[in-house]
Amino acid sequence: MYHTLTWMLWLGAALLPAMITRNPLYLTILLLAVAVAYKTLGRLSPMAASWSIFLKAGLLLAAVSVLFNTLTVNYGDTVLFTLPLLSLRIGRVPLLELGGEITLEAIVFGLTSALSLVAILLIFATFNVLVDHHRVLRLTPAFLYQTGMIASIAIAFVPQMVAALQDIREAQAIRGHRFRGIRDLLPLFVPLLTTGLERAIQLAESMEARGFGSGTGDQTGRHRTLHRMLIAAALFGLLVAAFSFGYYADSRWPSAVLGVASIGLLLGNVFVMSRRVKRSRYRRELWRRRDTLVSAACVASLFVVGGFWLLNMEALVFYPYPKVSPPEFNPLIGLAMLAVVTPVLTAPQKRRSPT
Amino acid sequence: MSFLTGRGLSALILTLATLLGGIAFLYPFFVPQQRGSAGGFMAHAADAPVTFLILLLLCLVVIIANLETRQMDSKVVAVLGILVAINAALRLIPGPAGFTAMLFLPILCGYAYGADFGFLLGTLSLLVSAVVTGGMGPWLPYQMFSAGWMGMASAWLPPLRRFGRVEVIILALWGAVLGLVFGAIMNLWFWPYLVNVGASNTHGQPGAGLWATVGRYAAFYLTTSLWWDMGRAIGNFLLILLFGAPILQLLRRFRKRFQFAID
């Protein structure tokens, strides 16, 4: 329905606020917007059934989050009531304390975390239901072509392997094999592995016959070494940034700059390395006008949320401790949350008809 | 200089990326234990999950890129592809609790064919399985990383072949331990959503920070996740104990046929 790149941008625009803000107002707007997209667009997909089970599991996890916070955190000013304290200690170090003072702050914190978790799961449910996974895999950087090739071989062979398993099971059933316990899996496993590896030999031979590995290694050794040295330097920079980020929590700017610069160096390397690999495409995806619209909305949303993240993080943070207070609301951020609903608005009419 | 160009550089990149990945996994335990007046620190704790998810993705790309700087043999590509397919198919076998039949093959292959092979098999199996079943989520980079680590770590076991039958028993125990470890580190992606990471010494005992966090995690793990992970650990143990010997024999026979050049 949309270009894969559009869906990736949509995922970014939805996921970034869901992961960095705990403000219940923004999260509620986001959750409702994603739910609209899921309900209107995702319901037609065959995968929706398996994801609805998953979402129920997510609700359970969210409930655990609320309960765990309520019972183990006794911090906060608004004490609702007091339960008997169950304490578990090793020596003098308290390992876990259950019960005690139940505070409103802990409940609120648990609820906002649960909201964030449910939003993340719903975003991924929508993404998985609507996107074509094989096309997502095609977005792997070009210089990883060997891994990409392994992954495509595997994807092509999964149905064959499932069919082979079925064949083996039938062949063994004719010989009187019955499945009674885990031990009876052996007559299924070993033939499966053997046929698989035999097929791998055939595949390798046919790949050799078609000239695999003869002309793609177009990087000279010196370039490669330079790239790898730069990558090592970028990783080292990231490591230093991560540590200094933790140590100097008061002044996080220098380490943030170092981290961003290292990531830039890393991505630049990846880009240059990918440019060196020539890749041809058989079929290109269509980029339609609605893709432009949705992408523009998502980029704008990313821009707003990312800008607040870097410049004014406090506008996004909601922290109930030590005393809970109503969350702030910035209309601009609230509007940015609505970007994820644009795929519904620009979707072709006939597909949107309710079934 | 020559040290920095060949295997030394490769090992350096792998070590750095693994360290970074480790930080990304373990940051909930190391967020500074101070409650700032406002803003700064709390903001830092709030954006940590997304920062470290990005970091983890980058590390995965770097490690995989590092593994494939050499031109791979067509046989390695074919065998890896097919084994990944088999492993993804094995994931579809249902089982009790956290049981999954997809971890024992990376362990055995990592042990028999080496660290690179084990890492790629573990990582790509999870990726392909997610693509085939449509199960991509924030947990996917964590799963890929931990399954890859399992395959890689299995290659570090000393050669046990001379011990005969004991080899399989040791591998089975190793698989059981890895099954539990897999569960323990896979909980970490949603751990920041369960507790208030960073402000954990809320009982007013300064200095109890790290241990209090670890303790709460241990308590959470023992009460909820362990029973689930037990299914996986016992499953790994039984699968390797019962099938380890014939599968290892098979893998070694094919290794001779392929003349593997991977190391």
XYZ file of C-alpha atoms in Angstrom:
618
model
C 0.000 0.000 0.000
C 2.911 2.272 0.832
C 6.589 2.250 -0.019
C 8.777 0.351 2.453
C 10.816 3.460 3.130
C 7.593 5.254 4.087
C 6.846 2.523 6.589
C 10.347 2.763 8.042
C 9.891 6.497 8.533
C 6.476 5.830 10.064
C 8.064 3.339 12.463
C 10.688 5.883 13.454
C 8.147 8.661 13.951
C 5.980 6.407 16.117
C 8.737 4.673 18.048
C 10.863 7.659 19.012
C 8.183 9.413 21.127
C 6.905 6.080 22.469
C 10.360 5.284 23.795
C 11.538 8.626 25.088
C 8.484 10.178 26.669
C 6.599 8.943 29.687
C 4.146 11.806 29.586
C 0.726 10.121 29.784
C -0.987 12.780 27.647
C 1.360 12.377 24.678
C 1.387 8.608 25.083
C -2.408 8.443 25.099
C -2.635 10.502 21.904
C 0.026 8.326 20.286
C -1.655 5.129 21.416
C -5.025 6.229 20.042
C -3.494 7.339 16.727
C -1.673 4.030 16.282
C -4.786 2.137 17.304
C -6.743 3.916 14.566
C -4.092 2.955 12.014
C -4.069 -0.637 13.263
C -7.817 -0.973 13.241
C -8.479 0.582 9.847
C -5.497 -0.648 7.841
C -4.209 -3.684 9.686
C -7.410 -5.619 10.142
C -7.360 -6.909 6.585
C -3.998 -8.591 6.998
C -3.797 -12.322 7.732
C -1.172 -11.672 10.354
C -3.494 -9.646 12.549
C -4.713 -12.753 14.396
C -1.301 -13.801 15.681
C -0.490 -10.251 16.704
C -3.681 -9.854 18.708
C -2.489 -12.705 20.934
C 0.779 -10.884 21.283
C -0.928 -7.671 22.280
C -2.772 -9.523 25.012
C 0.567 -10.782 26.304
C 1.751 -7.171 26.257
C -1.215 -6.129 28.398
C -0.251 -8.823 30.897
C 3.312 -7.515 31.004
C 1.962 -4.003 31.524
C -0.130 -5.239 34.444
C 2.976 -6.848 35.938
C 4.752 -3.510 35.562
C 2.074 -1.678 37.542
C 1.997 -4.326 40.262
C 5.773 -4.578 40.537
C 6.181 -0.819 40.854
C 3.396 -0.474 43.368
C 4.737 -3.191 45.634
C 8.490 -2.622 45.465
C 8.823 1.157 45.413
C 7.981 2.881 48.671
C 9.152 6.263 47.532
C 6.908 9.279 47.028
C 5.048 11.776 49.156
C 1.432 10.720 48.708
C 1.046 7.605 50.844
C -2.262 5.886 50.132
C -2.078 3.067 52.679
C 0.464 0.813 54.349
C 0.899 -2.919 53.873
C 3.041 -5.190 56.047
C 6.623 -5.066 54.804
C 8.144 -8.280 53.495
C 11.896 -7.894 53.413
C 14.547 -10.078 51.837
C 18.129 -9.334 52.782
C 21.598 -10.685 52.183
C 23.764 -9.448 55.006
C 22.921 -5.809 55.335
C 22.074 -5.238 51.696
C 18.338 -5.198 51.132
C 17.640 -7.431 48.185
C 13.947 -6.844 47.865
C 11.234 -5.227 49.866
C 7.628 -6.000 49.096
C 4.741 -4.033 50.494
C 5.242 -1.230 52.977
C 3.944 2.205 52.109
C 1.936 2.172 48.914
C 2.313 5.536 47.227
C 0.317 7.182 44.497
C 3.587 8.139 42.766
C 4.643 4.509 42.345
C 1.257 3.615 40.882
C 1.418 6.561 38.483
C 4.944 5.625 37.430
C 3.879 2.040 36.832
C 0.895 3.179 34.796
C 2.919 5.496 32.553
C 5.514 2.782 31.977
C 2.746 0.341 31.115
C 1.278 2.871 28.684
C 4.639 3.269 27.005
C 5.138 -0.492 26.738
C 1.688 -1.090 25.259
C 2.251 1.744 22.778
C 5.538 0.178 21.635
C 3.943 -3.229 21.164
C 0.997 -1.779 19.268
C 3.354 0.184 16.998
C 5.239 -2.974 16.129
C 2.015 -4.901 15.642
C 0.842 -2.301 13.129
C 4.212 -2.206 11.396
C 4.467 -5.987 11.097
C 0.936 -6.361 9.875
C 1.261 -3.709 7.179
C 4.809 -3.921 5.888
C 6.250 -6.441 3.438
C 9.076 -8.076 5.379
C 10.969 -9.201 2.309
C 11.167 -5.616 1.162
C 12.411 -4.526 4.580
C 15.221 -7.030 4.223
C 16.094 -5.456 0.890
C 16.971 -2.249 2.723
C 20.103 -3.846 4.200
C 23.175 -1.814 3.305
C 24.735 -2.986 0.056
C 28.132 -3.793 1.519
C 26.549 -6.517 3.630
C 25.682 -8.357 0.437
C 27.057 -11.699 1.601
C 24.949 -11.745 4.751
C 22.006 -10.518 2.728
C 22.566 -13.397 0.345
C 22.653 -15.927 3.193
C 19.430 -14.475 4.554
C 17.717 -14.629 1.153
C 18.829 -18.227 0.621
C 17.443 -19.064 4.041
C 14.124 -17.344 3.380
C 13.809 -19.151 0.063
C 14.557 -22.491 1.698
C 12.344 -22.256 4.795
C 9.233 -23.542 2.959
C 11.343 -26.281 1.351
C 12.657 -27.340 4.722
C 9.168 -27.421 6.212
C 8.069 -29.526 3.226
C 11.103 -31.779 3.657
C 10.202 -32.265 7.311
C 6.712 -33.281 6.257
C 8.106 -35.756 3.684
C 10.457 -37.276 6.229
C 7.659 -37.610 8.744
C 5.503 -39.439 6.215
C 8.360 -41.675 5.131
C 9.087 -42.597 8.722
C 5.389 -43.165 9.446
C 5.294 -45.761 6.659
C 8.174 -47.518 8.394
C 6.144 -47.651 11.587
C 7.660 -44.650 13.360
C 5.341 -43.103 15.872
C 5.852 -39.961 17.843
C 5.633 -40.758 21.540
C 8.254 -38.551 23.176
C 11.145 -36.217 22.581
C 13.393 -39.192 21.793
C 11.365 -39.915 18.675
C 12.460 -36.633 17.138
C 15.833 -38.148 16.233
C 14.595 -40.053 13.145
C 13.192 -36.720 11.955
C 16.131 -34.437 12.796
C 19.016 -36.359 11.311
C 17.449 -36.961 7.875
C 16.371 -33.316 7.789
C 19.906 -32.131 8.476
C 21.372 -34.606 6.007
C 19.045 -33.648 3.161
C 19.594 -29.983 3.986
C 23.365 -30.260 3.843
C 23.193 -32.335 0.670
C 21.109 -29.617 -0.912
C 23.633 -27.063 0.278
C 26.351 -28.894 -1.668
C 24.197 -28.821 -4.800
C 23.451 -25.162 -4.247
C 27.122 -24.301 -3.767
C 28.030 -26.144 -6.943
C 25.382 -24.349 -8.958
C 26.506 -21.028 -7.471
C 30.087 -21.737 -8.491
C 28.871 -22.701 -11.951
C 27.142 -19.328 -12.261
C 30.274 -17.478 -11.291
C 29.613 -16.682 -7.625
C 32.417 -14.800 -5.957
C 34.322 -14.062 -9.129
C 33.788 -10.367 -9.616
C 32.118 -8.745 -6.617
C 35.178 -8.196 -4.459
C 35.926 -4.814 -5.948
C 37.443 -3.248 -2.847
C 41.169 -3.042 -2.827
C 42.905 -4.160 0.309
C 44.087 -0.700 1.266
C 40.603 0.790 1.180
C 39.287 -2.018 3.254
C 41.934 -1.572 5.932
C 41.302 2.173 6.044
C 37.581 1.598 6.476
C 38.104 -0.891 9.223
C 40.489 1.420 11.054
C 37.944 4.224 10.856
C 35.240 1.871 12.114
C 37.439 0.845 15.021
C 38.072 4.530 15.811
C 34.327 5.268 15.674
C 33.581 2.356 18.008
C 36.242 3.550 20.407
C 34.719 7.026 20.327
C 31.291 5.569 21.058
C 32.673 3.555 23.952
C 34.333 6.638 25.475
C 31.131 8.606 24.931
C 29.022 5.924 26.611
C 31.271 5.860 29.666
C 31.595 9.620 30.024
C 27.834 9.899 29.519
C 27.397 7.761 32.596
C 30.077 9.421 34.701
C 29.433 13.072 33.989
C 25.672 13.149 34.156
C 25.724 16.892 34.863
C 27.422 18.001 31.664
C 26.341 15.613 28.976
C 27.068 17.850 25.999
C 30.714 16.870 25.299
C 29.967 13.167 25.452
C 26.800 13.609 23.391
C 28.774 15.451 20.716
C 31.442 12.745 20.744
C 28.785 10.047 20.493
C 26.963 11.705 17.631
C 30.262 12.340 15.817
C 31.236 8.682 16.208
C 27.878 7.521 14.911
C 28.303 9.930 12.001
C 31.742 8.485 11.251
C 30.326 4.970 11.402
C 27.389 5.748 9.121
C 29.634 7.644 6.720
C 31.861 4.601 6.456
C 28.877 2.373 5.843
C 27.644 4.733 3.147
C 30.996 4.891 1.346
C 31.460 1.139 1.589
C 27.970 0.595 0.181
C 28.665 2.930 -2.721
C 31.553 0.721 -3.787
C 29.312 -2.309 -4.180
C 27.384 -2.290 -7.425
C 23.908 -3.644 -7.011
C 21.259 -3.912 -9.675
C 17.552 -4.145 -9.063
C 15.092 -6.201 -10.980
C 11.943 -4.549 -9.771
C 11.656 -1.165 -8.159
C 8.948 -0.194 -5.736
C 6.612 2.613 -6.726
C 6.875 5.886 -4.856
C 3.444 7.488 -5.040
C 2.128 10.867 -4.042
C 0.677 9.499 -0.830
C 4.112 8.211 0.105
C 5.418 11.751 -0.138
C 2.589 13.011 2.075
C 3.015 10.380 4.783
C 6.800 10.656 4.716
C 6.632 14.433 5.022
C 4.350 14.171 8.050
C 6.576 11.558 9.681
C 9.762 13.530 9.029
C 8.145 16.643 10.476
C 7.103 14.691 13.556
C 10.602 13.223 13.927
C 12.014 16.705 13.571
C 9.791 18.122 16.321
C 10.304 15.246 18.769
C 14.015 14.973 17.969
C 14.411 18.713 18.420
C 12.787 18.606 21.836
C 14.883 15.560 22.709
C 18.134 17.361 21.984
C 17.284 20.897 23.075
C 14.558 20.766 25.685
C 14.218 17.256 27.022
C 12.281 18.435 30.060
C 9.261 19.154 27.852
C 9.022 15.439 27.138
C 9.771 14.070 30.581
C 7.083 13.271 33.047
C 8.380 12.143 36.410
C 5.948 11.579 39.273
C 8.509 11.439 42.082
C 8.738 12.826 44.718
C 5.250 14.323 44.482
C 2.910 13.690 41.603
C 1.688 16.676 39.636
C -0.438 16.940 36.491
C 1.618 16.439 33.304
C 2.438 19.389 31.109
C 1.044 19.625 27.627
C 2.739 21.247 24.653
C 0.351 21.455 21.650
C 3.230 21.184 19.182
C 4.332 17.812 20.589
C 0.716 16.707 20.785
C 0.305 17.525 17.114
C 3.501 15.661 16.266
C 2.022 12.515 17.804
C -0.769 12.637 15.231
C 1.604 12.120 12.294
C 1.267 8.357 12.643
C -2.385 8.565 11.654
C -1.626 10.017 8.178
C -1.404 6.583 6.458
C -5.094 6.178 7.254
C -6.023 9.570 5.814
C -4.179 9.148 2.526
C -4.900 5.449 1.978
C -6.748 4.607 -1.264
C -10.480 4.781 -0.706
C -11.538 1.374 -1.922
C -9.216 -0.459 0.446
C -10.467 1.499 3.371
C -14.049 0.293 2.995
C -15.158 -1.521 6.150
C -15.621 -5.225 5.743
C 51.457 -1.827 11.618
C 50.911 -5.303 10.314
C 49.189 -6.135 13.575
C 46.653 -3.444 12.884
C 45.769 -4.583 9.404
C 44.922 -8.235 9.648
C 43.412 -10.363 12.357
C 44.435 -7.925 15.086
C 42.203 -5.226 13.663
C 39.398 -7.705 13.213
C 39.687 -8.824 16.834
C 39.848 -5.191 17.981
C 36.632 -4.306 16.150
C 34.903 -7.404 17.470
C 35.991 -6.650 21.050
C 34.911 -3.015 20.879
C 31.546 -3.862 19.335
C 30.943 -6.628 21.873
C 31.819 -4.264 24.729
C 29.411 -1.674 23.384
C 26.752 -4.324 22.962
C 27.354 -5.427 26.537
C 26.868 -1.872 27.745
C 23.669 -1.628 25.729
C 22.393 -4.759 27.437
C 23.509 -3.935 30.953
C 22.917 -0.202 31.131
C 19.897 -0.591 33.439
C 22.353 -1.628 36.139
C 24.838 1.157 35.565
C 22.757 4.273 35.176
C 24.213 6.655 37.772
C 22.476 6.315 41.078
C 21.813 9.954 41.775
C 18.604 11.822 41.707
C 19.296 15.140 40.090
C 17.253 18.133 41.058
C 15.287 18.069 37.828
C 15.635 17.518 34.144
C 19.171 16.419 33.368
C 19.478 13.034 34.924
C 15.857 12.024 34.687
C 15.889 12.959 31.045
C 18.983 10.844 30.586
C 17.297 7.830 32.129
C 14.226 8.369 29.979
C 15.992 8.393 26.632
C 18.346 5.533 27.492
C 16.224 2.722 25.945
C 16.098 4.334 22.511
C 19.777 5.349 22.606
C 20.903 1.864 23.466
C 18.594 0.227 20.949
C 20.252 2.311 18.227
C 23.669 1.442 19.662
C 22.830 -2.253 19.572
C 21.724 -2.087 15.950
C 24.962 -0.342 14.990
C 27.019 -2.962 16.828
C 25.211 -5.751 15.001
C 25.932 -4.152 11.630
C 29.581 -3.648 12.556
C 30.104 -7.206 13.787
C 28.450 -8.718 10.731
C 30.405 -6.397 8.430
C 33.585 -7.391 10.221
C 32.843 -11.072 9.686
C 32.343 -10.684 5.981
C 35.344 -8.588 5.005
C 36.759 -11.699 3.441
C 35.033 -13.057 0.388
C 33.073 -16.024 1.648
C 33.309 -19.389 0.007
C 30.203 -20.393 -1.939
C 29.941 -23.509 0.219
C 29.937 -21.512 3.434
C 27.228 -19.231 2.062
C 25.123 -22.194 0.945
C 25.534 -24.195 4.155
C 24.846 -21.200 6.353
C 21.761 -20.345 4.311
C 20.339 -23.834 4.562
C 21.167 -24.287 8.240
C 19.518 -20.951 8.984
C 16.453 -22.157 7.082
C 16.388 -25.426 9.053
C 16.800 -23.538 12.297
C 13.999 -21.125 11.456
C 11.797 -24.123 10.605
C 12.710 -25.753 13.930
C 11.466 -22.671 15.731
C 7.977 -23.541 14.582
C 8.040 -26.725 16.708
C 5.839 -25.942 19.679
C 6.882 -26.814 23.184
C 6.085 -26.129 26.817
C 6.845 -22.700 28.329
C 9.911 -20.983 26.918
C 11.046 -24.065 25.038
C 12.568 -23.360 21.673
C 14.347 -25.798 19.385
C 16.341 -23.074 17.680
C 19.202 -22.565 20.122
C 20.808 -25.980 20.139
C 21.882 -25.935 16.498
C 23.885 -22.665 16.833
C 25.507 -24.121 19.956
C 26.511 -27.353 18.204
C 27.549 -25.602 14.981
C 29.515 -22.955 16.850
C 31.283 -25.728 18.708
C 31.990 -27.744 15.564
C 32.525 -25.043 12.922
C 33.901 -22.063 14.815
C 32.913 -18.721 16.288
C 32.113 -16.819 13.088
C 29.875 -19.575 11.823
C 28.093 -19.898 15.156
C 27.542 -16.163 15.451
C 26.100 -15.816 11.954
C 23.916 -18.892 12.362
C 22.457 -17.650 15.638
C 21.945 -14.078 14.485
C 20.510 -14.819 11.067
C 18.198 -17.565 12.332
C 16.388 -15.059 14.509
C 16.268 -12.485 11.720
C 14.932 -14.917 9.124
C 12.436 -16.362 11.537
C 11.180 -12.845 12.304
C 10.890 -12.099 8.586
C 9.055 -15.325 7.833
C 6.611 -15.136 10.725
C 6.246 -11.354 10.793
C 7.505 -10.980 14.337
C 9.754 -7.953 14.240
C 9.878 -5.981 17.433
C 12.131 -4.030 19.761
C 13.339 -7.377 21.090
C 14.735 -8.490 17.719
C 18.202 -6.842 17.993
C 18.520 -8.232 21.514
C 17.544 -11.715 20.345
C 19.914 -11.585 17.397
C 22.746 -10.425 19.586
C 22.231 -12.987 22.330
C 21.713 -15.921 19.971
C 24.839 -14.877 18.077
C 26.803 -14.670 21.313
C 25.673 -18.177 22.188
C 26.986 -19.559 18.932
C 30.203 -17.620 19.326
C 30.778 -18.577 22.946
C 30.260 -22.249 22.154
C 33.318 -22.099 19.913
C 35.437 -21.138 22.907
C 34.840 -24.473 24.602
C 37.993 -26.577 24.478
C 37.921 -29.554 22.123
C 36.233 -32.275 24.118
C 36.157 -34.986 21.528
C 38.752 -37.147 23.236
C 36.451 -37.631 26.229
C 33.947 -39.593 24.188
C 30.519 -39.712 25.769
C 31.348 -36.985 28.271
C 31.581 -34.458 25.439
C 27.846 -34.563 24.825
C 27.043 -34.336 28.531
C 29.216 -31.245 28.947
C 27.657 -29.692 25.840
C 24.184 -30.474 27.176
C 24.943 -28.772 30.481
C 26.418 -25.839 28.583
C 23.225 -25.641 26.534
C 21.107 -25.642 29.683
C 23.146 -22.797 31.190
C 22.946 -20.815 27.955
C 19.190 -21.380 27.861
C 18.870 -19.675 31.240
C 21.323 -16.910 30.330
C 19.383 -16.248 27.123
C 16.231 -15.720 29.156
C 17.969 -13.525 31.710
C 19.377 -11.166 29.112
C 16.281 -11.166 26.965
C 14.278 -9.733 29.859
C 16.490 -6.686 29.836
C 14.835 -4.981 26.894
C 11.629 -4.371 28.833
C 13.238 -4.156 32.270
C 13.393 -0.309 32.166
C 9.622 -0.376 31.685
C 9.084 -2.419 34.817
C 11.155 -0.426 37.248
C 12.334 3.092 37.635
C 15.868 2.540 36.445
C 18.374 4.798 38.094
C 16.322 5.935 41.042
C 16.372 2.495 42.565
C 17.805 3.388 45.957
C 14.489 4.821 46.837
C 14.633 3.370 50.315
C 17.142 6.000 51.287
C 20.227 3.818 51.678
C 22.940 5.473 49.662
C 25.465 3.074 48.193
C 22.997 0.272 47.808
C 22.331 1.404 44.248
C 23.874 -1.201 41.991
C 23.218 -4.077 44.351
C 19.661 -3.011 44.950
C 19.057 -2.949 41.201
C 20.697 -6.323 40.705
C 18.778 -7.668 43.681
C 15.473 -6.467 42.342
C 16.274 -7.938 38.989
C 17.196 -11.231 40.631
C 13.961 -11.203 42.576
C 11.973 -10.446 39.455
C 13.827 -13.157 37.558
C 13.358 -15.808 40.226
C 9.670 -15.137 40.680
C 8.533 -14.782 37.082
C 10.980 -15.495 34.327
C 12.879 -18.479 35.707
C 9.969 -20.887 35.385
C 9.508 -19.871 31.797
C 13.219 -20.122 31.017
C 13.427 -23.528 32.669
C 11.490 -24.906 29.718
C 14.163 -23.608 27.380
C 17.066 -24.813 29.524
C 15.642 -28.312 29.949
C 14.757 -28.408 26.273
C 18.314 -27.502 25.281
C 19.702 -30.057 27.713
C 17.525 -32.886 26.417
C 17.951 -32.006 22.754
C 21.740 -31.905 22.994
C 21.945 -34.942 25.270
C 19.774 -37.070 23.008
C 20.759 -35.774 19.576
C 24.130 -34.146 20.185
C 26.264 -37.159 19.305
C 24.651 -38.052 15.946
C 24.371 -34.402 14.906
C 27.996 -33.675 15.774
C 29.018 -36.755 13.827
C 26.996 -35.539 10.870
C 28.432 -32.025 11.047
C 31.985 -33.381 11.184
C 31.374 -35.686 8.246
C 30.106 -32.771 6.164
C 32.963 -30.609 7.328
C 35.298 -33.038 5.617
C 33.180 -32.965 2.476
C 33.136 -29.220 2.393
C 36.768 -28.674 3.310
C 35.750 -25.682 5.342
C 38.157 -22.803 5.104
C 36.302 -20.684 7.682
C 38.096 -20.068 10.958
